[in-house]
mmCIF file with all atom_site columns, C-alpha atoms in Angstrom:
data_model
loop_
_atom_site.group_PDB
_atom_site.id
_atom_site.type_symbol
_atom_site.label_atom_id
_atom_site.label_alt_id
_atom_site.label_comp_id
_atom_site.label_asym_id
_atom_site.label_entity_id
_atom_site.label_seq_id
_atom_site.pdbx_PDB_ins_code
_atom_site.Cartn_x
_atom_site.Cartn_y
_atom_site.Cartn_z
_atom_site.occupancy
_atom_site.B_iso_or_equiv
_atom_site.pdbx_formal_charge
_atom_site.auth_seq_id
_atom_site.auth_comp_id
_atom_site.auth_asym_id
_atom_site.auth_atom_id
_atom_site.pdbx_PDB_model_num
ATOM 1   C CA . ALA Q 1 1   ? 168.145 165.182 68.024 1.00 44.00 ? 23  ALA Q CA 1
ATOM 2   C CA . ASN Q 1 2   ? 168.020 166.924 71.372 1.00 48.00 ? 24  ASN Q CA 1
ATOM 3   C CA . GLY Q 1 3   ? 164.766 168.754 72.050 1.00 51.00 ? 25  GLY Q CA 1
ATOM 4   C CA . THR Q 1 4   ? 162.840 166.772 69.440 1.00 54.00 ? 26  THR Q CA 1
ATOM 5   C CA . HIS Q 1 5   ? 160.131 164.279 70.299 1.00 55.00 ? 27  HIS Q CA 1
ATOM 6   C CA . PRO Q 1 6   ? 161.197 160.684 69.590 1.00 56.00 ? 28  PRO Q CA 1
ATOM 7   C CA . GLY Q 1 7   ? 160.285 159.588 66.084 1.00 55.00 ? 29  GLY Q CA 1
ATOM 8   C CA . ARG Q 1 8   ? 159.783 163.126 64.768 1.00 61.00 ? 30  ARG Q CA 1
ATOM 9   C CA . VAL Q 1 9   ? 161.929 164.617 62.007 1.00 58.00 ? 31  VAL Q CA 1
ATOM 10  C CA . ALA Q 1 10  ? 164.095 167.393 63.457 1.00 56.00 ? 32  ALA Q CA 1
ATOM 11  C CA . ALA Q 1 11  ? 165.894 168.452 60.282 1.00 64.00 ? 33  ALA Q CA 1
ATOM 12  C CA . GLN Q 1 12  ? 166.167 167.602 56.601 1.00 62.00 ? 34  GLN Q CA 1
ATOM 13  C CA . PHE Q 1 13  ? 169.157 168.197 54.317 1.00 60.00 ? 35  PHE Q CA 1
ATOM 14  C CA . PRO Q 1 14  ? 168.740 169.505 51.658 1.00 61.00 ? 36  PRO Q CA 1
ATOM 15  C CA . GLY Q 1 15  ? 165.660 171.471 52.684 1.00 67.00 ? 37  GLY Q CA 1
ATOM 16  C CA . ALA Q 1 16  ? 162.179 171.069 51.254 1.00 70.00 ? 38  ALA Q CA 1
ATOM 17  C CA . GLY Q 1 17  ? 161.885 172.094 47.596 1.00 71.00 ? 39  GLY Q CA 1
ATOM 18  C CA . ALA Q 1 18  ? 165.609 171.676 46.786 1.00 69.00 ? 40  ALA Q CA 1
ATOM 19  C CA . THR Q 1 19  ? 166.475 169.986 43.479 1.00 70.00 ? 41  THR Q CA 1
ATOM 20  C CA . GLY Q 1 20  ? 169.414 168.059 42.111 1.00 62.00 ? 42  GLY Q CA 1
ATOM 21  C CA . GLU Q 1 21  ? 170.222 165.913 45.151 1.00 59.00 ? 43  GLU Q CA 1
ATOM 22  C CA . SER Q 1 22  ? 170.064 162.118 45.137 1.00 61.00 ? 44  SER Q CA 1
ATOM 23  C CA . ILE Q 1 23  ? 170.621 161.764 48.877 1.00 63.00 ? 45  ILE Q CA 1
ATOM 24  C CA . VAL Q 1 24  ? 168.429 163.245 51.577 1.00 58.00 ? 46  VAL Q CA 1
ATOM 25  C CA . ARG Q 1 25  ? 169.525 163.116 55.211 1.00 63.00 ? 47  ARG Q CA 1
ATOM 26  C CA . LEU Q 1 26  ? 166.963 163.185 57.998 1.00 56.00 ? 48  LEU Q CA 1
ATOM 27  C CA . VAL Q 1 27  ? 167.704 163.855 61.642 1.00 57.00 ? 49  VAL Q CA 1
ATOM 28  C CA . VAL Q 1 28  ? 165.141 162.049 63.778 1.00 57.00 ? 50  VAL Q CA 1
ATOM 29  C CA . GLY Q 1 29  ? 164.592 162.538 67.503 1.00 60.00 ? 51  GLY Q CA 1
ATOM 30  C CA . GLY Q 1 30  ? 165.229 159.697 69.912 1.00 64.00 ? 52  GLY Q CA 1
ATOM 31  C CA . PRO Q 1 31  ? 165.997 159.081 73.550 1.00 67.00 ? 53  PRO Q CA 1
ATOM 32  C CA . GLU Q 1 32  ? 169.070 160.632 75.126 1.00 71.00 ? 54  GLU Q CA 1
ATOM 33  C CA . PRO Q 1 33  ? 172.141 158.365 75.117 1.00 73.00 ? 55  PRO Q CA 1
ATOM 34  C CA . GLY Q 1 34  ? 172.212 156.139 78.187 1.00 79.00 ? 56  GLY Q CA 1
ATOM 35  C CA . THR Q 1 35  ? 168.434 156.257 78.685 1.00 85.00 ? 57  THR Q CA 1
ATOM 36  C CA . VAL Q 1 36  ? 167.096 153.055 80.210 1.00 92.00 ? 58  VAL Q CA 1
ATOM 37  C CA . LEU Q 1 37  ? 163.632 151.529 80.226 1.00 94.00 ? 59  LEU Q CA 1
ATOM 38  C CA . PRO Q 1 38  ? 161.416 152.738 83.057 1.00 94.00 ? 60  PRO Q CA 1
ATOM 39  C CA . ASP Q 1 39  ? 159.687 150.371 85.453 1.00 95.00 ? 61  ASP Q CA 1
ATOM 40  C CA . VAL Q 1 40  ? 156.036 150.287 84.349 1.00 94.00 ? 62  VAL Q CA 1
ATOM 41  C CA . LEU Q 1 41  ? 155.112 147.210 86.388 1.00 92.00 ? 63  LEU Q CA 1
ATOM 42  C CA . GLY Q 1 42  ? 151.931 147.894 88.317 1.00 88.00 ? 64  GLY Q CA 1
ATOM 43  C CA . GLU Q 1 43  ? 150.905 150.778 86.041 1.00 90.00 ? 65  GLU Q CA 1
ATOM 44  C CA . SER Q 1 44  ? 147.704 150.798 84.013 1.00 87.00 ? 66  SER Q CA 1
ATOM 45  C CA . ARG Q 1 45  ? 148.086 149.623 80.434 1.00 89.00 ? 67  ARG Q CA 1
ATOM 46  C CA . SER Q 1 46  ? 147.359 153.103 79.037 1.00 89.00 ? 68  SER Q CA 1
ATOM 47  C CA . ARG Q 1 47  ? 149.816 154.846 81.369 1.00 90.00 ? 69  ARG Q CA 1
ATOM 48  C CA . ALA Q 1 48  ? 152.575 152.300 80.625 1.00 93.00 ? 70  ALA Q CA 1
ATOM 49  C CA . GLU Q 1 49  ? 152.046 152.642 76.870 1.00 93.00 ? 71  GLU Q CA 1
ATOM 50  C CA . TYR Q 1 50  ? 152.097 156.433 77.150 1.00 92.00 ? 72  TYR Q CA 1
ATOM 51  C CA . TRP Q 1 51  ? 155.415 156.543 79.046 1.00 91.00 ? 73  TRP Q CA 1
ATOM 52  C CA . LEU Q 1 52  ? 157.098 154.073 76.720 1.00 92.00 ? 74  LEU Q CA 1
ATOM 53  C CA . ASN Q 1 53  ? 155.761 155.811 73.587 1.00 89.00 ? 75  ASN Q CA 1
ATOM 54  C CA . THR Q 1 54  ? 157.158 159.156 74.790 1.00 87.00 ? 76  THR Q CA 1
ATOM 55  C CA . LEU Q 1 55  ? 160.578 157.481 74.703 1.00 87.00 ? 77  LEU Q CA 1
ATOM 56  C CA . GLY Q 1 56  ? 159.984 156.366 71.103 1.00 85.00 ? 78  GLY Q CA 1
ATOM 57  C CA . VAL Q 1 57  ? 159.436 152.735 72.095 1.00 89.00 ? 79  VAL Q CA 1
ATOM 58  C CA . ALA Q 1 58  ? 156.750 150.613 70.433 1.00 90.00 ? 80  ALA Q CA 1
ATOM 59  C CA . VAL Q 1 59  ? 154.694 148.500 72.830 1.00 94.00 ? 81  VAL Q CA 1
ATOM 60  C CA . GLU Q 1 60  ? 153.537 144.945 72.228 1.00 95.00 ? 82  GLU Q CA 1
ATOM 61  C CA . ILE Q 1 61  ? 150.730 143.852 74.556 1.00 94.00 ? 83  ILE Q CA 1
ATOM 62  C CA . VAL Q 1 62  ? 150.114 140.281 75.700 1.00 94.00 ? 84  VAL Q CA 1
ATOM 63  C CA . GLU Q 1 63  ? 146.817 139.902 77.568 1.00 90.00 ? 85  GLU Q CA 1
ATOM 64  C CA . ALA Q 1 64  ? 147.139 137.094 80.083 1.00 88.00 ? 86  ALA Q CA 1
ATOM 65  C CA . TRP Q 1 65  ? 145.650 136.741 83.549 1.00 84.00 ? 87  TRP Q CA 1
ATOM 66  C CA . ASP Q 1 66  ? 148.002 136.405 86.484 1.00 84.00 ? 88  ASP Q CA 1
ATOM 67  C CA . PRO Q 1 67  ? 146.042 136.036 89.738 1.00 78.00 ? 89  PRO Q CA 1
ATOM 68  C CA . ASP Q 1 68  ? 149.210 136.703 91.747 1.00 77.00 ? 90  ASP Q CA 1
ATOM 69  C CA . ALA Q 1 69  ? 149.794 140.072 90.082 1.00 75.00 ? 91  ALA Q CA 1
ATOM 70  C CA . VAL Q 1 70  ? 148.428 142.362 92.770 1.00 65.00 ? 92  VAL Q CA 1
ATOM 71  C CA . SER Q 1 71  ? 149.830 145.525 94.232 1.00 60.00 ? 93  SER Q CA 1
ATOM 72  C CA . ASP Q 1 72  ? 150.643 146.089 97.903 1.00 58.00 ? 94  ASP Q CA 1
ATOM 73  C CA . ASP Q 1 73  ? 147.178 147.562 98.481 1.00 59.00 ? 95  ASP Q CA 1
ATOM 74  C CA . GLY Q 1 74  ? 145.459 144.481 97.016 1.00 58.00 ? 96  GLY Q CA 1
ATOM 75  C CA . ARG Q 1 75  ? 144.268 145.925 93.702 1.00 61.00 ? 97  ARG Q CA 1
ATOM 76  C CA . PRO Q 1 76  ? 144.891 143.825 90.585 1.00 65.00 ? 98  PRO Q CA 1
ATOM 77  C CA . ARG Q 1 77  ? 147.874 145.045 88.650 1.00 67.00 ? 99  ARG Q CA 1
ATOM 78  C CA . ALA Q 1 78  ? 147.289 146.009 85.021 1.00 82.00 ? 100 ALA Q CA 1
ATOM 79  C CA . VAL Q 1 79  ? 150.910 145.487 83.874 1.00 91.00 ? 101 VAL Q CA 1
ATOM 80  C CA . TRP Q 1 80  ? 152.526 142.473 85.528 1.00 92.00 ? 102 TRP Q CA 1
ATOM 81  C CA . GLY Q 1 81  ? 155.347 141.626 83.114 1.00 93.00 ? 103 GLY Q CA 1
ATOM 82  C CA . GLN Q 1 82  ? 157.873 143.647 81.110 1.00 96.00 ? 104 GLN Q CA 1
ATOM 83  C CA . LEU Q 1 83  ? 160.553 142.520 78.643 1.00 96.00 ? 105 LEU Q CA 1
ATOM 84  C CA . PRO Q 1 84  ? 163.221 143.843 78.415 1.00 96.00 ? 106 PRO Q CA 1
ATOM 85  C CA . ALA Q 1 85  ? 163.238 144.394 82.154 1.00 95.00 ? 107 ALA Q CA 1
ATOM 86  C CA . PRO Q 1 86  ? 163.159 147.824 83.821 1.00 95.00 ? 108 PRO Q CA 1
ATOM 87  C CA . GLY Q 1 87  ? 166.591 149.447 83.785 1.00 94.00 ? 109 GLY Q CA 1
ATOM 88  C CA . ALA Q 1 88  ? 167.669 147.751 80.539 1.00 94.00 ? 110 ALA Q CA 1
ATOM 89  C CA . PRO Q 1 89  ? 168.917 149.917 77.655 1.00 92.00 ? 111 PRO Q CA 1
ATOM 90  C CA . ILE Q 1 90  ? 166.186 151.368 75.415 1.00 87.00 ? 112 ILE Q CA 1
ATOM 91  C CA . THR Q 1 91  ? 165.019 149.015 72.646 1.00 84.00 ? 113 THR Q CA 1
ATOM 92  C CA . ASP Q 1 92  ? 162.671 149.496 69.686 1.00 85.00 ? 114 ASP Q CA 1
ATOM 93  C CA . VAL Q 1 93  ? 159.930 147.292 71.170 1.00 91.00 ? 115 VAL Q CA 1
ATOM 94  C CA . VAL Q 1 94  ? 158.917 146.429 74.730 1.00 94.00 ? 116 VAL Q CA 1
ATOM 95  C CA . THR Q 1 95  ? 156.537 143.574 75.484 1.00 96.00 ? 117 THR Q CA 1
ATOM 96  C CA . LEU Q 1 96  ? 154.105 144.105 78.349 1.00 95.00 ? 118 LEU Q CA 1
ATOM 97  C CA . TRP Q 1 97  ? 151.951 141.416 79.954 1.00 93.00 ? 119 TRP Q CA 1
ATOM 98  C CA . VAL Q 1 98  ? 148.675 142.795 81.275 1.00 90.00 ? 120 VAL Q CA 1
ATOM 99  C CA . ASN Q 1 99  ? 145.691 141.388 83.103 1.00 84.00 ? 121 ASN Q CA 1
ATOM 100 C CA . PRO Q 1 100 ? 142.722 141.655 80.707 1.00 79.00 ? 122 PRO Q CA 1
#
């Protein structure tokens, strides 16, 4: 639902305390239609997880060293791999490869 944080219940029908219904509908917040995955390559692990979690995406972390994963200024990159790739449609889970 618009204006609701991803994964949070925005509305419930019937409302709390109602009786006699066998079906309850929940409206849960999610990303806006057409939202794509951001590019978190080069970000710290915590920052990448934060941005993806705010979109309602679960993050799977694979810790693996990549000596070639350095930024333009020579610092080691925390996140050096992302699947699905940046710009892909939002999915439930994103896998990130990070230097330990």
